Coordinates of C-alpha atoms in Angstrom, one line a residue:
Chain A
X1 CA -8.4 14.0 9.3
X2 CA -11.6 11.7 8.7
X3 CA -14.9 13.7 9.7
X4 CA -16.9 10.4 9.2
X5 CA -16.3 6.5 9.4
X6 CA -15.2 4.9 6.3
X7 CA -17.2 1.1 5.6
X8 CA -14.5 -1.4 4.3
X9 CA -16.6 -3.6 2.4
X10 CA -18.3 -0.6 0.0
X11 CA -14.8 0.4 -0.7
X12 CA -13.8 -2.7 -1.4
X13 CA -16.7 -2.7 -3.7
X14 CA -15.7 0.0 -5.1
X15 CA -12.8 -1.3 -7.4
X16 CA -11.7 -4.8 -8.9
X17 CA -7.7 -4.6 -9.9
X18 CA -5.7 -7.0 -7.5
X19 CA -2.9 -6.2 -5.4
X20 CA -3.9 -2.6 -5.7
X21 CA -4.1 -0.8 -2.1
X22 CA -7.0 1.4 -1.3
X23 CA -6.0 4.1 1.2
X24 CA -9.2 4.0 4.1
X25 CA -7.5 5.4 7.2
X26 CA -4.5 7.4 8.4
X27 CA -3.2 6.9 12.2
X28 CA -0.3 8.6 13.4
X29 CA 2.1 7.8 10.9
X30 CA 0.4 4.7 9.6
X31 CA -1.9 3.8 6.7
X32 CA -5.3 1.5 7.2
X33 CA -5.3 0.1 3.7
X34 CA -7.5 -2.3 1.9
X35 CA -6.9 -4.5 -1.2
X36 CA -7.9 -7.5 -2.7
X37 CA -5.5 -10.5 -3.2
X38 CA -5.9 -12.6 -6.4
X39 CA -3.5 -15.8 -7.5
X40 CA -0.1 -15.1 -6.6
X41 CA 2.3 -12.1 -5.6
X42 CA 6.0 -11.5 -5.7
X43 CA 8.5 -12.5 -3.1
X44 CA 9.4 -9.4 -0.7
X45 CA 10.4 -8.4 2.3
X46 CA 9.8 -4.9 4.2
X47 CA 13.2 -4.0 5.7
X48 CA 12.2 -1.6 8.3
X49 CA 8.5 -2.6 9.1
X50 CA 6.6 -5.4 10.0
X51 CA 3.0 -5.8 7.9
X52 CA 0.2 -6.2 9.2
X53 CA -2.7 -8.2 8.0
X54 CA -6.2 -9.3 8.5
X55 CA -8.8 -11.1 6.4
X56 CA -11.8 -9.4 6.0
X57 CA -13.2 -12.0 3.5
X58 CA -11.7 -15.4 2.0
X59 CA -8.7 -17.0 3.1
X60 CA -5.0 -15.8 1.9
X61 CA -2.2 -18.2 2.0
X62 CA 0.9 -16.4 3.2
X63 CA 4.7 -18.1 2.6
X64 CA 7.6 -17.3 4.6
X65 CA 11.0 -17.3 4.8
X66 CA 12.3 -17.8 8.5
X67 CA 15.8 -18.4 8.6
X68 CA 16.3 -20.6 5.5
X69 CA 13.3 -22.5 5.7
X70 CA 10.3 -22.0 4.1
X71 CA 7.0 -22.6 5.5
X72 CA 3.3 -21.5 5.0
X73 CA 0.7 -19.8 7.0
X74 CA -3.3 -19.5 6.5
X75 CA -5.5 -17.1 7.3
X76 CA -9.7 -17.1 7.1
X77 CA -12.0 -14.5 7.5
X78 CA -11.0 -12.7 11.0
X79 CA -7.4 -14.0 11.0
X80 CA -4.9 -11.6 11.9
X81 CA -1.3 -12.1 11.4
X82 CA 1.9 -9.9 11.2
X83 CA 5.0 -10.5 9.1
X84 CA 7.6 -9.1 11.5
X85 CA 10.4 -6.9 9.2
X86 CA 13.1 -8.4 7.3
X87 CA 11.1 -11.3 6.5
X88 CA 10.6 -12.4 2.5
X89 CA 6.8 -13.2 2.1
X90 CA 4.8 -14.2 -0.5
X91 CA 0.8 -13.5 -0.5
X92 CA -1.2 -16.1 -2.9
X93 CA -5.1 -16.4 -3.0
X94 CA -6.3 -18.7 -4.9
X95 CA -10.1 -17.0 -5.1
X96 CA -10.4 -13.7 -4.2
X97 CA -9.8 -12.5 -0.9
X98 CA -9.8 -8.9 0.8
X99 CA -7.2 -7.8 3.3
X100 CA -6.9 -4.7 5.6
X101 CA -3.3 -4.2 6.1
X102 CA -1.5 -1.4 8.5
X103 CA 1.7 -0.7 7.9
X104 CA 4.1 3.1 8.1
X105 CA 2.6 5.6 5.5
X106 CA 4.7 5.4 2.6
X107 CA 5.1 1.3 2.3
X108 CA 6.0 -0.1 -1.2
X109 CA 3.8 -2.7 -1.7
X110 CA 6.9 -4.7 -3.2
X111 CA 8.6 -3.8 -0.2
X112 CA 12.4 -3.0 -0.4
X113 CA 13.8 -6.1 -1.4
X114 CA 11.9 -8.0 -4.0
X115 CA 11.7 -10.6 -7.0
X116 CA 11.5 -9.8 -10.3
X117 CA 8.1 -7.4 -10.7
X118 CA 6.2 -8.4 -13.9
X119 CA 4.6 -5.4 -15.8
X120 CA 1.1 -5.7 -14.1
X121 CA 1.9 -5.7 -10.9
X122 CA 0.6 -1.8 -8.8
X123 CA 3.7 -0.8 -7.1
X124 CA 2.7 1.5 -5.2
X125 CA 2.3 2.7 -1.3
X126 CA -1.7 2.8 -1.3
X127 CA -4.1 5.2 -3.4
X128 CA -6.1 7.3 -1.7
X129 CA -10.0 7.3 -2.0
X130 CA -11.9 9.5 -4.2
Chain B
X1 CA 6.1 -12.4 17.2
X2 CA 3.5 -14.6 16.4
X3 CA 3.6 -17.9 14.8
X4 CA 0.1 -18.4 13.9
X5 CA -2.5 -16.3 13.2
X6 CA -5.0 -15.4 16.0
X7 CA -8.6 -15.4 15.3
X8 CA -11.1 -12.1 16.0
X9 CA -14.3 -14.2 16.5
X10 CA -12.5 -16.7 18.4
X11 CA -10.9 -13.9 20.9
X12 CA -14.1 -11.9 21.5
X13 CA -15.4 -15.5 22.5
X14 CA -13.2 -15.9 25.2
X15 CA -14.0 -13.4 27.6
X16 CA -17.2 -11.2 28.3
X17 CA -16.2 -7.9 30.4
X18 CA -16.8 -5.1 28.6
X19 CA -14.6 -2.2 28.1
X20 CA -11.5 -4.4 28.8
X21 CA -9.2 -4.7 25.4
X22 CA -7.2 -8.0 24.7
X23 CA -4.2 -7.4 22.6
X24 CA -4.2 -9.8 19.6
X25 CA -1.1 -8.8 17.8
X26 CA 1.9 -6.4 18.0
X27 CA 2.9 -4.2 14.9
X28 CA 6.2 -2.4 15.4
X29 CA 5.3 -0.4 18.7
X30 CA 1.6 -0.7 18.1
X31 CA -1.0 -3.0 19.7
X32 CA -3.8 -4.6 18.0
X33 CA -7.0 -4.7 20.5
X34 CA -10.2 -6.2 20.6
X35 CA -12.8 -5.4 23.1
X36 CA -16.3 -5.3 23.9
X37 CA -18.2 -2.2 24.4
X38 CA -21.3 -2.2 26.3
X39 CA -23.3 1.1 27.5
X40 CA -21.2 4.0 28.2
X41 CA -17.4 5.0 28.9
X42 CA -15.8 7.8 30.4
X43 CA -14.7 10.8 28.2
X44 CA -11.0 11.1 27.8
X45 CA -8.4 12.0 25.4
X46 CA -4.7 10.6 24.3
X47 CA -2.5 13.7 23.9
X48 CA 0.2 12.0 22.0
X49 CA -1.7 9.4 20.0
X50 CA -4.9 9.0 17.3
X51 CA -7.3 6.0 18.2
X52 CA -8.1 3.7 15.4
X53 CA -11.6 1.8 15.9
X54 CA -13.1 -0.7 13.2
X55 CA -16.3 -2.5 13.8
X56 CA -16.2 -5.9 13.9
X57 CA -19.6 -6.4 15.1
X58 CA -22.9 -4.5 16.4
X59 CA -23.1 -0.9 16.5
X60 CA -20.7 2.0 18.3
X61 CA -21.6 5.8 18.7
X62 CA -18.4 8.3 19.5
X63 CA -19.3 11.6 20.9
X64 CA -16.6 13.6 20.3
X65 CA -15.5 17.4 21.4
X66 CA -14.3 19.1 18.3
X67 CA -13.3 22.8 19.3
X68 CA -15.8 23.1 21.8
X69 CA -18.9 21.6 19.9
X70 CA -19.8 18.1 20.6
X71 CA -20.7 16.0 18.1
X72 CA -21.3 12.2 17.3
X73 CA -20.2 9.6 14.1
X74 CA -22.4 6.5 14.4
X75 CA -20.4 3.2 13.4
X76 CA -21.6 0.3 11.9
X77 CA -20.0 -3.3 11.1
X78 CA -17.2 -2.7 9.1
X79 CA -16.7 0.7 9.7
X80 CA -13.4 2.2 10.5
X81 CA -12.7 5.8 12.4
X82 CA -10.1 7.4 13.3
X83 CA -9.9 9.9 16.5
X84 CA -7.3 12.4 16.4
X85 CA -4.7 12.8 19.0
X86 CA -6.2 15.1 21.7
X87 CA -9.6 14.9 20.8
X88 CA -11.9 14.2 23.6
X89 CA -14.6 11.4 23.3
X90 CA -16.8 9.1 24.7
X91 CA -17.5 5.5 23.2
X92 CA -20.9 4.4 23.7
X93 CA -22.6 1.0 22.5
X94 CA -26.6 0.5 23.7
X95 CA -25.9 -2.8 22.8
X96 CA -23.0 -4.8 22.9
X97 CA -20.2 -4.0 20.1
X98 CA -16.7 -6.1 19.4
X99 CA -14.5 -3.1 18.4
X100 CA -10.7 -3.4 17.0
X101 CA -8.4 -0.7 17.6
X102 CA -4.9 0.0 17.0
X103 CA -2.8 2.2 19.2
X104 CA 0.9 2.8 20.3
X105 CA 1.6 -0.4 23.1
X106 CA 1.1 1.6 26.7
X107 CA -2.0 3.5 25.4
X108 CA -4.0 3.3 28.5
X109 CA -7.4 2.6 28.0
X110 CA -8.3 5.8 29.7
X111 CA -6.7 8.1 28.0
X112 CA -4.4 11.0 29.1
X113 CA -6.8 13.0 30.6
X114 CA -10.4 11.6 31.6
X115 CA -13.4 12.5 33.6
X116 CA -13.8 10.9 37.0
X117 CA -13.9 7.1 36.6
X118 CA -15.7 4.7 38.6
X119 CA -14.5 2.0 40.1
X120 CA -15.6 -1.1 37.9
X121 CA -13.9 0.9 34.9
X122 CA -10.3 -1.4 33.7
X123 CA -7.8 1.2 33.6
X124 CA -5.3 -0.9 31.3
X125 CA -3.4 -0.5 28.5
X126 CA -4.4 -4.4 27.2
X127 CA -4.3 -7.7 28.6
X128 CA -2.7 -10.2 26.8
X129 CA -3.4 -13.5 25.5
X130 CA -2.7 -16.6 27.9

């Protein structure tokens, strides 16, 4: 339980690695999590969830799969979008960007159905604040 | 599901009542509002759900009941709070505030249990987009 508000941009000044969740706010069963975006991420898809996501700063360039075909979305600052379940996604930002993301407490980052992770990617489902 | 993205700024620009949430996106069996808050609600709780407010802009106060002590948490832009389930509280904005929240879909604005509420008070659990 949170006794007082957490501020989204001072965590999000609060560390630099990309693709690296920062834990803000639990609801229910759900996680409020921050991160930055940087150049590209791997191909996933979240089996059982859809993802939530909205741009606090920059603009994030989301691909989908739907079906067989491929297409993009783009999101700027206030965008909110949701991946629904099941579908592969791939997050690229070409500058910086910071996302808030909701999604079941316990979410891989990679999801459960994934490309090949290279060694620097954070799997992870979100790190909680000091 | 949603296609394209839909835009906070652009949302909160397209009606004026206060206290009258429109759902931007759906996430599992969540909602995603957005509302304006001006002066003060009602006091009420959700039995079976926490409440999940970020700022998007301006400033909101929360009094809450905690175990028979009131109390308040003052929010500011960017700043996300969570409400336990069962909690009693009482939003209040002097001035205007755009507020995003994210709840179970069928969260009625009002709660579960509420003091008296007047008449120009939307009881809703979200309108959606046209």
């Amino acid at each position: 339980m949170m006794t007082e508000p957490v501020n989204l941009q001072k965590t999000l000044q609060s560390f630099s690695e990309p693709w690296s969740p920062r834990i803000v706010a639990q609801l229910n069963d759900y996680d409020v999590r921050v991160a930055k975006f940087r150049g590209e991420y791997v191909w996933h898809s979240h089996l059982d969830t859809d993802e939530l996501f909205i741009v606090v700063a920059g603009r994030l360039t989301i691909h989908l799969r739907e079906g067989g075909v491929e297409r993009l979305v783009t999101l700027r600052q206030g965008d909110v979008y949701v991946v629904p379940r099941g579908t592969e996604h791939k997050p690229v930002s070409d500058a910086e960007s910071h996302i808030l993301m909701v999604e079941p407490t316990g979410t891989l980052t990679v999801g459960d159905t994934h490309e090949e992770i290279p060694d620097d990617v954070d799997v992870t489902t979100g790190h909680h604040l000091d």
